[in-house]
Short mmCIF file of C-alpha atoms in Angstrom, two decimals:
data_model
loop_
_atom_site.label_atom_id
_atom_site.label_comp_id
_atom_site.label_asym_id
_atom_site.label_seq_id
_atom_site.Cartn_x
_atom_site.Cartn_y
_atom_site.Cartn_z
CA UNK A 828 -11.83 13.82 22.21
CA UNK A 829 -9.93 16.74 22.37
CA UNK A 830 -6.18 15.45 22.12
CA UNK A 831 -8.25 14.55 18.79
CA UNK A 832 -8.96 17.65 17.87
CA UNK A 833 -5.83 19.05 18.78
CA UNK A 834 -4.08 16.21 17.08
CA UNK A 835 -5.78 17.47 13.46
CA UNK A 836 -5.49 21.21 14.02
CA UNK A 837 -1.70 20.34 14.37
CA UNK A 838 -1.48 18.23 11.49
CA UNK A 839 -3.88 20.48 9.35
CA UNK A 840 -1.54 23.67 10.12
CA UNK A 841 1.68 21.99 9.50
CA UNK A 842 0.31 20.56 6.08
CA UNK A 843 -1.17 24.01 4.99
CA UNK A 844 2.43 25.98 5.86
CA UNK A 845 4.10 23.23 3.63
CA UNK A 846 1.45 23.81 1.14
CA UNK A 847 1.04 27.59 0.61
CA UNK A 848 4.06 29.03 2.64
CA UNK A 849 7.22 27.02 2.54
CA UNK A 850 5.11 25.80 -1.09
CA UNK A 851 7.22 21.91 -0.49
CA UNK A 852 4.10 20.05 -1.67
CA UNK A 853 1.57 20.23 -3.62
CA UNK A 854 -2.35 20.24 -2.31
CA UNK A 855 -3.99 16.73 -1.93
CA UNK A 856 -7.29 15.92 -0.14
CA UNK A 857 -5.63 12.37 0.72
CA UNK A 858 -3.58 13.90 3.43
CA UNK A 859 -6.40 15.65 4.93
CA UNK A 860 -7.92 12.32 5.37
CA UNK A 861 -4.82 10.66 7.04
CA UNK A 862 -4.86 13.52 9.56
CA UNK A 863 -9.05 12.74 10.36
CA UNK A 864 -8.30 8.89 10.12
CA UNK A 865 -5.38 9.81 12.74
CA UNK A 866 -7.57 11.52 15.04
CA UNK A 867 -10.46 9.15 14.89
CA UNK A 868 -8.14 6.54 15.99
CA UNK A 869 -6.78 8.57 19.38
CA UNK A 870 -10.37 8.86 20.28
CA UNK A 871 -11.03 4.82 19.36
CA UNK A 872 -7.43 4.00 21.50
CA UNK A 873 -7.80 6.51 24.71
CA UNK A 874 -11.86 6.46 25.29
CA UNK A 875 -11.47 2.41 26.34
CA UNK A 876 -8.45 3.53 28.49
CA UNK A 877 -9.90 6.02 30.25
CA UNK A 878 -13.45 5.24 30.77
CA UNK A 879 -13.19 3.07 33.33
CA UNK A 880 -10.80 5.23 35.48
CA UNK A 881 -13.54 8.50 34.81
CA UNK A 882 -16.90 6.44 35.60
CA UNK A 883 -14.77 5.16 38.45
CA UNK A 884 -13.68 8.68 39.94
CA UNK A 885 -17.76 9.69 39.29
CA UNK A 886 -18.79 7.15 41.34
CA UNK A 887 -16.26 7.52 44.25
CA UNK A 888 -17.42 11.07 43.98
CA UNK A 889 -20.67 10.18 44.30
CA UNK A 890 -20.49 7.28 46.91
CA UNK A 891 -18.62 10.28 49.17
CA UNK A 892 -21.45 12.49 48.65
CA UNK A 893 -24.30 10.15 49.90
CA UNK A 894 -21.65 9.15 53.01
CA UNK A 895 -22.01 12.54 53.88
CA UNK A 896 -25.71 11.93 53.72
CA UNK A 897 -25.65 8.90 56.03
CA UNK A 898 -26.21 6.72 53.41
CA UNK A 899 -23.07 3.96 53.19
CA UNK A 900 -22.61 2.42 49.96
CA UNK A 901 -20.08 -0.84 50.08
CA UNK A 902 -20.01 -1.06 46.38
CA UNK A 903 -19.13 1.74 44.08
CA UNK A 904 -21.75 0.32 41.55
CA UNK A 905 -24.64 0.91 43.71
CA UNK A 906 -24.50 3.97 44.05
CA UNK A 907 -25.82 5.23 40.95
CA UNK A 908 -29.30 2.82 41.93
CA UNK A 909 -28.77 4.06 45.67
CA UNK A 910 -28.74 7.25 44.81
CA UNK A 911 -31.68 7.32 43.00
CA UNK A 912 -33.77 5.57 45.56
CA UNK A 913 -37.24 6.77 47.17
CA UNK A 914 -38.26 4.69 49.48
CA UNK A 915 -36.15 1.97 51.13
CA UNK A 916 -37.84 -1.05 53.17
CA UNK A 917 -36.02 -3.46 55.65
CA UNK A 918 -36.05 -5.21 58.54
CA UNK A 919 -32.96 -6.50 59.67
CA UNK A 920 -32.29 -5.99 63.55
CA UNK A 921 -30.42 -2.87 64.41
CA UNK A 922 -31.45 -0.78 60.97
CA UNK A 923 -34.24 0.52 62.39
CA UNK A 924 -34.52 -1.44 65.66
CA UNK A 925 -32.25 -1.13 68.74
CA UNK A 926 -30.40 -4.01 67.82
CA UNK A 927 -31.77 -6.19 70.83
CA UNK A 928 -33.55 -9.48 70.21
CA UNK A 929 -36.11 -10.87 73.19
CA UNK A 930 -37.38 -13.91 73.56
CA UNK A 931 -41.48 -13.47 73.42
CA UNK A 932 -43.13 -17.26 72.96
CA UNK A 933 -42.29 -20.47 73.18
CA UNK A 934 -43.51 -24.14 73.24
CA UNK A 935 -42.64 -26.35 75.56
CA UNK A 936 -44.04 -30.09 76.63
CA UNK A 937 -47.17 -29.44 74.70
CA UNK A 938 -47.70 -25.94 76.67
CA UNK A 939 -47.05 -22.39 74.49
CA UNK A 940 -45.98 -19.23 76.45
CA UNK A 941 -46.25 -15.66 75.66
CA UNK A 942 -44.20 -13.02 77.59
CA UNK A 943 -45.07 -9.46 77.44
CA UNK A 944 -42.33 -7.70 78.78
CA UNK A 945 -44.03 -7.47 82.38
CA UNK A 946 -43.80 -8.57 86.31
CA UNK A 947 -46.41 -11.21 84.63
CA UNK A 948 -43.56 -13.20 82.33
CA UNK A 949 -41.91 -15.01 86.31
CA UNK A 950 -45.27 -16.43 86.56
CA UNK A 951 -45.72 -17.59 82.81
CA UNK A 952 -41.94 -19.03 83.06
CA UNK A 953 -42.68 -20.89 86.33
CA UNK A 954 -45.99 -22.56 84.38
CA UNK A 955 -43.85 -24.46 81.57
CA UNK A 956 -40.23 -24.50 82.93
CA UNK A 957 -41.32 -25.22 86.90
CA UNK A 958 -37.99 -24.98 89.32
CA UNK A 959 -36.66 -28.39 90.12
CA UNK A 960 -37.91 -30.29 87.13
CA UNK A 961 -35.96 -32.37 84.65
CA UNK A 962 -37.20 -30.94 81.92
CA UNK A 963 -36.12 -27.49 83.52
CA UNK A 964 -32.51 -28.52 84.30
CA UNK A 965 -31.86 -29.93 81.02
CA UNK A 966 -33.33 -26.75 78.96
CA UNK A 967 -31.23 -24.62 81.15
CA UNK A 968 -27.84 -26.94 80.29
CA UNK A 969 -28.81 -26.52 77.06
CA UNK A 970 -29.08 -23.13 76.49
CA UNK A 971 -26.42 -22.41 78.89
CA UNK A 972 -23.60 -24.98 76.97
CA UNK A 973 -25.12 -24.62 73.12
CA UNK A 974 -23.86 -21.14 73.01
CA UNK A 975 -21.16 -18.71 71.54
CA UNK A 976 -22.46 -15.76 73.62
CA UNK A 977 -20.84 -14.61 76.82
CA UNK A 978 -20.72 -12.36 79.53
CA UNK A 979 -17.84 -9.94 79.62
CA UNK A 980 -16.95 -6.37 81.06
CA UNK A 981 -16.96 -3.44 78.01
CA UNK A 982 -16.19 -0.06 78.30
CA UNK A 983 -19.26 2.36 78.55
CA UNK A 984 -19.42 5.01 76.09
CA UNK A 985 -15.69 4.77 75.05
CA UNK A 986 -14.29 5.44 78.31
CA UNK A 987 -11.84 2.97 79.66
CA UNK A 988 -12.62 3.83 83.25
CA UNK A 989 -16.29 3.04 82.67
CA UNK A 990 -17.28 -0.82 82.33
CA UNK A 991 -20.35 -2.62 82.67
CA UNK A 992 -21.06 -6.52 82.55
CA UNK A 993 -22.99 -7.37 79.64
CA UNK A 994 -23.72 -10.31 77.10
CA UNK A 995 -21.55 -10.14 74.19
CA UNK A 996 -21.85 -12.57 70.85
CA UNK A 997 -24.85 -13.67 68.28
CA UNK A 998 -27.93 -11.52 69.01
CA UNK A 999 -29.96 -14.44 68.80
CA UNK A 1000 -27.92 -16.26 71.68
CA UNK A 1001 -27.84 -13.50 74.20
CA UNK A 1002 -31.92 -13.26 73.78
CA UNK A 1003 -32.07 -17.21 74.86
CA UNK A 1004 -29.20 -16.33 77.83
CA UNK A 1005 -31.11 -13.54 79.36
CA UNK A 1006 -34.43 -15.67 78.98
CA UNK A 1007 -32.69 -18.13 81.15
CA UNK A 1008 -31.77 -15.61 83.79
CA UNK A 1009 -35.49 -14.29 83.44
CA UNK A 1010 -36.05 -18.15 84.78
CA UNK A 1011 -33.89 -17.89 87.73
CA UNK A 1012 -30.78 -19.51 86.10
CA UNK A 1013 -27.49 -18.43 86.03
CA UNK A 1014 -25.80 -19.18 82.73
CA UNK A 1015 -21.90 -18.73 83.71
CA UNK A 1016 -22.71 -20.71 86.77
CA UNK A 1017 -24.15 -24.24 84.65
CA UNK A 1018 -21.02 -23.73 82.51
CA UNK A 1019 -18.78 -23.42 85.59
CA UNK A 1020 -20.11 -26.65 86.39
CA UNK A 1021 -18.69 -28.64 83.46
CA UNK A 1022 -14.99 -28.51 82.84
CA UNK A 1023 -14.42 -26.84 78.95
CA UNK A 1024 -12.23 -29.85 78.57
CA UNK A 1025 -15.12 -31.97 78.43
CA UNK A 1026 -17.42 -29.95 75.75
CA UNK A 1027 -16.67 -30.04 72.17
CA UNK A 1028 -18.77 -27.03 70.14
CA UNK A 1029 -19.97 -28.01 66.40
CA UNK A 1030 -20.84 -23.89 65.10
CA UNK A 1031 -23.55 -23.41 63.16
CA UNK A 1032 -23.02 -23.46 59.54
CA UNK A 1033 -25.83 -22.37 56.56
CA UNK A 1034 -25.38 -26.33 55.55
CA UNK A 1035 -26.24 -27.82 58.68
CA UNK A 1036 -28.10 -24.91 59.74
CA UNK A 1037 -27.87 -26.02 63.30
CA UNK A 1038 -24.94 -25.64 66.39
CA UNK A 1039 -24.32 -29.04 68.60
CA UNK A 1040 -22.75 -28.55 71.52
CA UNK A 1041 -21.20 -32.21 73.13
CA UNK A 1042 -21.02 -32.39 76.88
CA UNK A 1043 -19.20 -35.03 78.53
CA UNK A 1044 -20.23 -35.75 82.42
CA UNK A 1045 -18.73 -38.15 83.77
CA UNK A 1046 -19.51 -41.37 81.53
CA UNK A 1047 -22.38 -39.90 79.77
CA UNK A 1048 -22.06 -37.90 76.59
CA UNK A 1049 -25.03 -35.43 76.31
CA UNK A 1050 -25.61 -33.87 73.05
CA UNK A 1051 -27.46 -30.65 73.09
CA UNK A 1052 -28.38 -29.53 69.64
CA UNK A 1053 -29.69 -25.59 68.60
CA UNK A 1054 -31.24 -24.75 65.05
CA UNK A 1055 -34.27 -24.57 62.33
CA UNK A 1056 -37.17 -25.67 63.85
CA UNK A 1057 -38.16 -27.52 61.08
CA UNK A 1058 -35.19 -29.57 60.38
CA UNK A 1059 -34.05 -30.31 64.58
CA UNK A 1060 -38.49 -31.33 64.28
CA UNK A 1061 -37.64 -33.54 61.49
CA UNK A 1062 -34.48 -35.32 63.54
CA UNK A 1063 -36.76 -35.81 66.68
CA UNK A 1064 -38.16 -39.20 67.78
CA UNK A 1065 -39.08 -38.69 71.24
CA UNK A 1066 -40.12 -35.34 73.00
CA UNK A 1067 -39.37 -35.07 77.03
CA UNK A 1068 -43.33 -34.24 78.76
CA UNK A 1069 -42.19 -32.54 81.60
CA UNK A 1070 -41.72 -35.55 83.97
CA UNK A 1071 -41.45 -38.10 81.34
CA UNK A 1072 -39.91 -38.29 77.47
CA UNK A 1073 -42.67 -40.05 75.44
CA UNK A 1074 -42.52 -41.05 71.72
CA UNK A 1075 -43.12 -38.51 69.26
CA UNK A 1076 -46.26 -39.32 67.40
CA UNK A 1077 -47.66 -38.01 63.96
CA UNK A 1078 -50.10 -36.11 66.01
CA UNK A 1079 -47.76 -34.19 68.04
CA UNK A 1080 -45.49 -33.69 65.42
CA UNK A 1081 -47.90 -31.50 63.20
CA UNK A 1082 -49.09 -30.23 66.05
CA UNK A 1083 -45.49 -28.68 66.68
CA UNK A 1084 -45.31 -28.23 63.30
CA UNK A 1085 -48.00 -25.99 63.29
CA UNK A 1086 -46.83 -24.14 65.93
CA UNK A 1087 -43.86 -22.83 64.04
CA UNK A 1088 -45.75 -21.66 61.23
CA UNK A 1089 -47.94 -19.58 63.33
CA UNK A 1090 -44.99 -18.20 64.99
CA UNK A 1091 -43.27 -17.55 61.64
CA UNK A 1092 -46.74 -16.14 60.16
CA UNK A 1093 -46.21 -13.40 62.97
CA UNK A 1094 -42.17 -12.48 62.34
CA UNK A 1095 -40.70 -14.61 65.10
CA UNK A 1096 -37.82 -16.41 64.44
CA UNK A 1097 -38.07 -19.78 65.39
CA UNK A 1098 -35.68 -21.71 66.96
CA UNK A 1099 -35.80 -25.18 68.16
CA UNK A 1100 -33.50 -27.10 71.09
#
């Protein structure tokens, strides 16, 4: 707008000396218009030009500002809605959590468990998964194998002197690893057991929205498979009792079915194995 103006203030002086001082040409409104159509057009040409870079400075301006804040913004065009928000709601783990997922209940062979973080949990573990059962061998494979999540030694604090052994990997995972330990199993020891040439790890994907892990032991093939309840429910024929694997009726099926839905009424996530 204001190489506009300049634009015509030029042109208007430089017509007016040639006009009354130098007296070269004669007065005519027509060029007066040429020099306003002229300046109209720098202001039609250069806003387009340089709007986007100017909103785009504003908003790099502002996204530093509200950085400074402790607010990050990923996408310059969110700040201006960002910026002029009151309240902000979430729930996603580590936000306003300590970014630490726990295992709290569970249903297995027709029996639910509820831990509440005390001495009391060995006993409820020892109800459902008893030491020395099938059932409690083959969970413990399971979760041990069907996993991304492993123990390794990071630096405390920064410092490279410093380490401590801890579970590294999918959130999710690591709560279902140090449930397992909670049950007097030693993760890295079942895997230790099984040579990693013999296991063959399908990840989860958002299409499948499950992770199969294949386990090959001697001449048996073991499949141990990880996802949404309700779709690894809806694959299931047969569910193992404890001591037995029976076939899964109609019955038990809503029953499990159920099950999730109250878990998922009360902001668990559910997974099924």
């Amino acid at each position: 707008m204001a190489a506009a103006v300049l634009m015509f203030i030029a042109l208007s002086i430089k017509e007016l000396l040639n006009i009354f001082f130098y007296e070269t040409s004669p007065f005519q409104y027509q060029k007066f218009l040429d020099m306003i159509t002229t300046s109209i057009t720098i202001v039609v040409v250069a806003v387009p030009e340089g709007l986007p870079l100017s909103v785009t400075i504003a908003l790099a301006y502002s996204m530093k500002q509200m950085f400074n804040e402790n607010n990050l913004v990923r996408h310059l065009a969110a700040c201006e809605t960002m910026g002029g928000a009151t309240t902000i709601c979430t729930d996603k783990t580590g936000t306003l959590t300590q970014n630490i997922m726990t295992v709290m209940r569970g249903y297995v062979a027709y029996k639910q468990f509820v831990l509440q973080g005390t001495a009391k949990d060995t006993a409820e573990i020892e109800r459902v998964l008893p030491k020395g059962q099938v059932l409690s061998q083959l969970f413990a494979e399971s979760v041990a194998l069907n996993s991304s999540a492993s123990k390794k030694r990071v630096p405390v604090g920064g410092k490279s002197d410093e380490h401590v052994v801890k579970y590294v990997g999918n959130k999710t995972e690591q709560a279902m690893l140090i449930f397992l330990e909670r049950a007097s199993q030693d993760p890295m020891v079942i895997r230790s057991r099984i040579d990693p040439q013999d296991v063959h790890r399908f990840p989860f994907t958002s299409a499948r929205k499950r992770m199969t892990t294949v386990a090959r032991q001697g001449s048996v093939f073991r499949w141990h498979v990880k996802g949404a309840s309700e779709m690894v429910l809806e694959d299931c024929a047969y569910i193992h009792c404890g001591t037995h694997v029976e076939l899964l009726t109609p019955e038990s099926r809503q029953d499990i079915h159920n099950t999730i839905l109250d878990m998922a009424r009360n902001r668990l996530r559910t997974i099924a194995i």
